[in-house]
């Protein structure tokens, strides 16, 4: 059974930084496509950043230059380093994985709140 467990969320002032972690189990992590998504109250869930098994990354325009996604295959973990945080970054952040067989799994989410 695939499980994704996120951590690292919290309350931070505008301009601050947080690092989110997502650790996977029950899957051969190094082959998986990984992503971070976020959902603000009353809004749809949107992609924030993704990273392929080969390490290629992609970012939403709103976070380019501020957020960095990375992965450590030895630890089965994907990270999201968030710098220069803004109040509009406030949301529940979800980790996502897609296996080579196209199965998709989600974590439970972690709250990020940025105060102005």
mmCIF file with all atom_site columns, C-alpha atoms in Angstrom:
data_model
loop_
_atom_site.group_PDB
_atom_site.id
_atom_site.type_symbol
_atom_site.label_atom_id
_atom_site.label_alt_id
_atom_site.label_comp_id
_atom_site.label_asym_id
_atom_site.label_entity_id
_atom_site.label_seq_id
_atom_site.pdbx_PDB_ins_code
_atom_site.Cartn_x
_atom_site.Cartn_y
_atom_site.Cartn_z
_atom_site.occupancy
_atom_site.B_iso_or_equiv
_atom_site.pdbx_formal_charge
_atom_site.auth_seq_id
_atom_site.auth_comp_id
_atom_site.auth_asym_id
_atom_site.auth_atom_id
_atom_site.pdbx_PDB_model_num
ATOM 1   C CA . UNK A 1 1   ? 0.000   0.000  0.000   1.00 0.00 ? 1   UNK A CA 1
ATOM 2   C CA . UNK A 1 2   ? 1.440   3.334  -1.078  1.00 0.00 ? 2   UNK A CA 1
ATOM 3   C CA . UNK A 1 3   ? 1.577   6.040  1.567   1.00 0.00 ? 3   UNK A CA 1
ATOM 4   C CA . UNK A 1 4   ? 2.779   9.613  1.364   1.00 0.00 ? 4   UNK A CA 1
ATOM 5   C CA . UNK A 1 5   ? 3.422   11.519 4.573   1.00 0.00 ? 5   UNK A CA 1
ATOM 6   C CA . UNK A 1 6   ? 3.985   15.270 4.431   1.00 0.00 ? 6   UNK A CA 1
ATOM 7   C CA . UNK A 1 7   ? 5.597   17.415 7.094   1.00 0.00 ? 7   UNK A CA 1
ATOM 8   C CA . UNK A 1 8   ? 7.080   20.861 7.529   1.00 0.00 ? 8   UNK A CA 1
ATOM 9   C CA . UNK A 1 9   ? 4.050   23.093 7.262   1.00 0.00 ? 9   UNK A CA 1
ATOM 10  C CA . UNK A 1 10  ? 3.322   25.858 9.722   1.00 0.00 ? 10  UNK A CA 1
ATOM 11  C CA . UNK A 1 11  ? 2.855   29.557 10.304  1.00 0.00 ? 11  UNK A CA 1
ATOM 12  C CA . UNK A 1 12  ? 5.423   31.977 8.941   1.00 0.00 ? 12  UNK A CA 1
ATOM 13  C CA . UNK A 1 13  ? 5.615   35.714 8.328   1.00 0.00 ? 13  UNK A CA 1
ATOM 14  C CA . UNK A 1 14  ? 5.685   37.107 4.817   1.00 0.00 ? 14  UNK A CA 1
ATOM 15  C CA . UNK A 1 15  ? 9.191   36.953 3.424   1.00 0.00 ? 15  UNK A CA 1
ATOM 16  C CA . UNK A 1 16  ? 10.036  33.881 5.471   1.00 0.00 ? 16  UNK A CA 1
ATOM 17  C CA . UNK A 1 17  ? 10.882  30.342 4.438   1.00 0.00 ? 17  UNK A CA 1
ATOM 18  C CA . UNK A 1 18  ? 9.619   26.829 5.015   1.00 0.00 ? 18  UNK A CA 1
ATOM 19  C CA . UNK A 1 19  ? 10.707  23.428 3.758   1.00 0.00 ? 19  UNK A CA 1
ATOM 20  C CA . UNK A 1 20  ? 8.110   20.768 3.166   1.00 0.00 ? 20  UNK A CA 1
ATOM 21  C CA . UNK A 1 21  ? 8.995   17.084 3.098   1.00 0.00 ? 21  UNK A CA 1
ATOM 22  C CA . UNK A 1 22  ? 7.065   14.130 1.726   1.00 0.00 ? 22  UNK A CA 1
ATOM 23  C CA . UNK A 1 23  ? 8.217   10.607 2.444   1.00 0.00 ? 23  UNK A CA 1
ATOM 24  C CA . UNK A 1 24  ? 6.844   7.722  0.410   1.00 0.00 ? 24  UNK A CA 1
ATOM 25  C CA . UNK A 1 25  ? 6.465   4.074  1.329   1.00 0.00 ? 25  UNK A CA 1
ATOM 26  C CA . UNK A 1 26  ? 5.100   1.039  -0.470  1.00 0.00 ? 26  UNK A CA 1
ATOM 27  C CA . UNK A 1 27  ? 6.434   2.099  -3.861  1.00 0.00 ? 27  UNK A CA 1
ATOM 28  C CA . UNK A 1 28  ? 9.694   2.081  -5.811  1.00 0.00 ? 28  UNK A CA 1
ATOM 29  C CA . UNK A 1 29  ? 10.190  5.767  -5.279  1.00 0.00 ? 29  UNK A CA 1
ATOM 30  C CA . UNK A 1 30  ? 13.040  6.382  -7.696  1.00 0.00 ? 30  UNK A CA 1
ATOM 31  C CA . UNK A 1 31  ? 10.843  5.511  -10.683 1.00 0.00 ? 31  UNK A CA 1
ATOM 32  C CA . UNK A 1 32  ? 7.994   7.804  -9.685  1.00 0.00 ? 32  UNK A CA 1
ATOM 33  C CA . UNK A 1 33  ? 6.959   11.235 -10.891 1.00 0.00 ? 33  UNK A CA 1
ATOM 34  C CA . UNK A 1 34  ? 6.495   13.486 -7.851  1.00 0.00 ? 34  UNK A CA 1
ATOM 35  C CA . UNK A 1 35  ? 4.623   16.710 -7.375  1.00 0.00 ? 35  UNK A CA 1
ATOM 36  C CA . UNK A 1 36  ? 3.487   19.313 -4.906  1.00 0.00 ? 36  UNK A CA 1
ATOM 37  C CA . UNK A 1 37  ? 0.018   20.813 -5.181  1.00 0.00 ? 37  UNK A CA 1
ATOM 38  C CA . UNK A 1 38  ? -1.842  23.331 -3.061  1.00 0.00 ? 38  UNK A CA 1
ATOM 39  C CA . UNK A 1 39  ? -5.419  24.219 -2.327  1.00 0.00 ? 39  UNK A CA 1
ATOM 40  C CA . UNK A 1 40  ? -6.549  27.463 -0.764  1.00 0.00 ? 40  UNK A CA 1
ATOM 41  C CA . UNK A 1 41  ? -10.002 27.771 0.855   1.00 0.00 ? 41  UNK A CA 1
ATOM 42  C CA . UNK A 1 42  ? -12.706 27.937 -1.769  1.00 0.00 ? 42  UNK A CA 1
ATOM 43  C CA . UNK A 1 43  ? -10.289 27.313 -4.625  1.00 0.00 ? 43  UNK A CA 1
ATOM 44  C CA . UNK A 1 44  ? -9.319  24.318 -6.721  1.00 0.00 ? 44  UNK A CA 1
ATOM 45  C CA . UNK A 1 45  ? -6.204  22.282 -6.133  1.00 0.00 ? 45  UNK A CA 1
ATOM 46  C CA . UNK A 1 46  ? -3.386  23.553 -8.358  1.00 0.00 ? 46  UNK A CA 1
ATOM 47  C CA . UNK A 1 47  ? 0.042   22.223 -9.195  1.00 0.00 ? 47  UNK A CA 1
ATOM 48  C CA . UNK A 1 48  ? 2.952   24.037 -7.574  1.00 0.00 ? 48  UNK A CA 1
ATOM 49  C CA . UNK A 1 49  ? 5.989   22.066 -8.722  1.00 0.00 ? 49  UNK A CA 1
ATOM 50  C CA . UNK A 1 50  ? 6.847   18.686 -10.201 1.00 0.00 ? 50  UNK A CA 1
ATOM 51  C CA . UNK A 1 51  ? 9.949   16.567 -10.587 1.00 0.00 ? 51  UNK A CA 1
ATOM 52  C CA . UNK A 1 52  ? 10.471  13.571 -12.832 1.00 0.00 ? 52  UNK A CA 1
ATOM 53  C CA . UNK A 1 53  ? 12.332  10.381 -11.968 1.00 0.00 ? 53  UNK A CA 1
ATOM 54  C CA . UNK A 1 54  ? 15.261  11.862 -13.883 1.00 0.00 ? 54  UNK A CA 1
ATOM 55  C CA . UNK A 1 55  ? 15.233  15.077 -11.875 1.00 0.00 ? 55  UNK A CA 1
ATOM 56  C CA . UNK A 1 56  ? 13.635  17.419 -14.393 1.00 0.00 ? 56  UNK A CA 1
ATOM 57  C CA . UNK A 1 57  ? 11.592  20.096 -12.652 1.00 0.00 ? 57  UNK A CA 1
ATOM 58  C CA . UNK A 1 58  ? 8.690   22.332 -13.540 1.00 0.00 ? 58  UNK A CA 1
ATOM 59  C CA . UNK A 1 59  ? 7.063   25.165 -11.599 1.00 0.00 ? 59  UNK A CA 1
ATOM 60  C CA . UNK A 1 60  ? 3.893   27.193 -11.572 1.00 0.00 ? 60  UNK A CA 1
ATOM 61  C CA . UNK A 1 61  ? 4.564   30.751 -12.725 1.00 0.00 ? 61  UNK A CA 1
ATOM 62  C CA . UNK A 1 62  ? 3.486   32.099 -9.348  1.00 0.00 ? 62  UNK A CA 1
ATOM 63  C CA . UNK A 1 63  ? 6.331   30.322 -7.515  1.00 0.00 ? 63  UNK A CA 1
ATOM 64  C CA . UNK A 1 64  ? 9.160   30.429 -10.046 1.00 0.00 ? 64  UNK A CA 1
ATOM 65  C CA . UNK A 1 65  ? 12.314  31.809 -8.504  1.00 0.00 ? 65  UNK A CA 1
ATOM 66  C CA . UNK A 1 66  ? 10.985  31.360 -4.966  1.00 0.00 ? 66  UNK A CA 1
ATOM 67  C CA . UNK A 1 67  ? 10.285  27.624 -4.603  1.00 0.00 ? 67  UNK A CA 1
ATOM 68  C CA . UNK A 1 68  ? 12.577  24.686 -5.312  1.00 0.00 ? 68  UNK A CA 1
ATOM 69  C CA . UNK A 1 69  ? 11.515  21.061 -5.603  1.00 0.00 ? 69  UNK A CA 1
ATOM 70  C CA . UNK A 1 70  ? 14.083  18.316 -5.077  1.00 0.00 ? 70  UNK A CA 1
ATOM 71  C CA . UNK A 1 71  ? 14.191  14.621 -4.323  1.00 0.00 ? 71  UNK A CA 1
ATOM 72  C CA . UNK A 1 72  ? 16.388  12.220 -2.383  1.00 0.00 ? 72  UNK A CA 1
ATOM 73  C CA . UNK A 1 73  ? 15.808  8.742  -3.757  1.00 0.00 ? 73  UNK A CA 1
ATOM 74  C CA . UNK A 1 74  ? 17.882  7.153  -0.981  1.00 0.00 ? 74  UNK A CA 1
ATOM 75  C CA . UNK A 1 75  ? 15.395  8.568  1.557   1.00 0.00 ? 75  UNK A CA 1
ATOM 76  C CA . UNK A 1 76  ? 12.253  8.116  -0.572  1.00 0.00 ? 76  UNK A CA 1
ATOM 77  C CA . UNK A 1 77  ? 11.604  11.800 0.030   1.00 0.00 ? 77  UNK A CA 1
ATOM 78  C CA . UNK A 1 78  ? 10.672  14.817 -2.041  1.00 0.00 ? 78  UNK A CA 1
ATOM 79  C CA . UNK A 1 79  ? 11.151  18.340 -0.735  1.00 0.00 ? 79  UNK A CA 1
ATOM 80  C CA . UNK A 1 80  ? 9.709   21.753 -1.447  1.00 0.00 ? 80  UNK A CA 1
ATOM 81  C CA . UNK A 1 81  ? 11.891  24.629 -0.323  1.00 0.00 ? 81  UNK A CA 1
ATOM 82  C CA . UNK A 1 82  ? 9.745   27.752 -0.156  1.00 0.00 ? 82  UNK A CA 1
ATOM 83  C CA . UNK A 1 83  ? 11.443  31.138 0.137   1.00 0.00 ? 83  UNK A CA 1
ATOM 84  C CA . UNK A 1 84  ? 10.134  34.701 0.044   1.00 0.00 ? 84  UNK A CA 1
ATOM 85  C CA . UNK A 1 85  ? 6.729   33.464 1.094   1.00 0.00 ? 85  UNK A CA 1
ATOM 86  C CA . UNK A 1 86  ? 3.688   35.636 0.440   1.00 0.00 ? 86  UNK A CA 1
ATOM 87  C CA . UNK A 1 87  ? 0.241   35.651 2.066   1.00 0.00 ? 87  UNK A CA 1
ATOM 88  C CA . UNK A 1 88  ? -1.175  34.304 -1.192  1.00 0.00 ? 88  UNK A CA 1
ATOM 89  C CA . UNK A 1 89  ? 0.923   31.159 -0.704  1.00 0.00 ? 89  UNK A CA 1
ATOM 90  C CA . UNK A 1 90  ? -1.360  30.236 2.199   1.00 0.00 ? 90  UNK A CA 1
ATOM 91  C CA . UNK A 1 91  ? -2.942  26.871 1.441   1.00 0.00 ? 91  UNK A CA 1
ATOM 92  C CA . UNK A 1 92  ? -2.947  23.192 2.258   1.00 0.00 ? 92  UNK A CA 1
ATOM 93  C CA . UNK A 1 93  ? -0.015  21.651 0.416   1.00 0.00 ? 93  UNK A CA 1
ATOM 94  C CA . UNK A 1 94  ? -0.351  18.109 -0.908  1.00 0.00 ? 94  UNK A CA 1
ATOM 95  C CA . UNK A 1 95  ? 2.280   15.669 -2.079  1.00 0.00 ? 95  UNK A CA 1
ATOM 96  C CA . UNK A 1 96  ? 1.448   13.579 -5.128  1.00 0.00 ? 96  UNK A CA 1
ATOM 97  C CA . UNK A 1 97  ? 3.070   10.637 -6.845  1.00 0.00 ? 97  UNK A CA 1
ATOM 98  C CA . UNK A 1 98  ? 2.453   8.907  -10.137 1.00 0.00 ? 98  UNK A CA 1
ATOM 99  C CA . UNK A 1 99  ? 3.954   5.476  -10.674 1.00 0.00 ? 99  UNK A CA 1
ATOM 100 C CA . UNK A 1 100 ? 5.273   4.157  -13.991 1.00 0.00 ? 100 UNK A CA 1
ATOM 101 C CA . UNK A 1 101 ? 1.957   2.257  -14.281 1.00 0.00 ? 101 UNK A CA 1
ATOM 102 C CA . UNK A 1 102 ? 0.136   5.627  -13.969 1.00 0.00 ? 102 UNK A CA 1
ATOM 103 C CA . UNK A 1 103 ? -1.332  4.996  -10.523 1.00 0.00 ? 103 UNK A CA 1
ATOM 104 C CA . UNK A 1 104 ? -1.735  8.262  -8.621  1.00 0.00 ? 104 UNK A CA 1
ATOM 105 C CA . UNK A 1 105 ? -1.555  8.700  -4.861  1.00 0.00 ? 105 UNK A CA 1
ATOM 106 C CA . UNK A 1 106 ? -1.953  11.695 -2.561  1.00 0.00 ? 106 UNK A CA 1
ATOM 107 C CA . UNK A 1 107 ? -0.706  12.603 0.875   1.00 0.00 ? 107 UNK A CA 1
ATOM 108 C CA . UNK A 1 108 ? -2.946  13.935 3.609   1.00 0.00 ? 108 UNK A CA 1
ATOM 109 C CA . UNK A 1 109 ? -1.782  17.531 3.216   1.00 0.00 ? 109 UNK A CA 1
ATOM 110 C CA . UNK A 1 110 ? 0.043   20.004 5.402   1.00 0.00 ? 110 UNK A CA 1
ATOM 111 C CA . UNK A 1 111 ? -1.125  23.531 6.197   1.00 0.00 ? 111 UNK A CA 1
ATOM 112 C CA . UNK A 1 112 ? 1.033   26.505 5.276   1.00 0.00 ? 112 UNK A CA 1
ATOM 113 C CA . UNK A 1 113 ? -0.076  29.881 6.584   1.00 0.00 ? 113 UNK A CA 1
ATOM 114 C CA . UNK A 1 114 ? 1.759   33.075 5.676   1.00 0.00 ? 114 UNK A CA 1
ATOM 115 C CA . UNK A 1 115 ? 0.898   36.148 7.717   1.00 0.00 ? 115 UNK A CA 1
ATOM 116 C CA . UNK A 1 116 ? 1.270   39.664 6.370   1.00 0.00 ? 116 UNK A CA 1
#
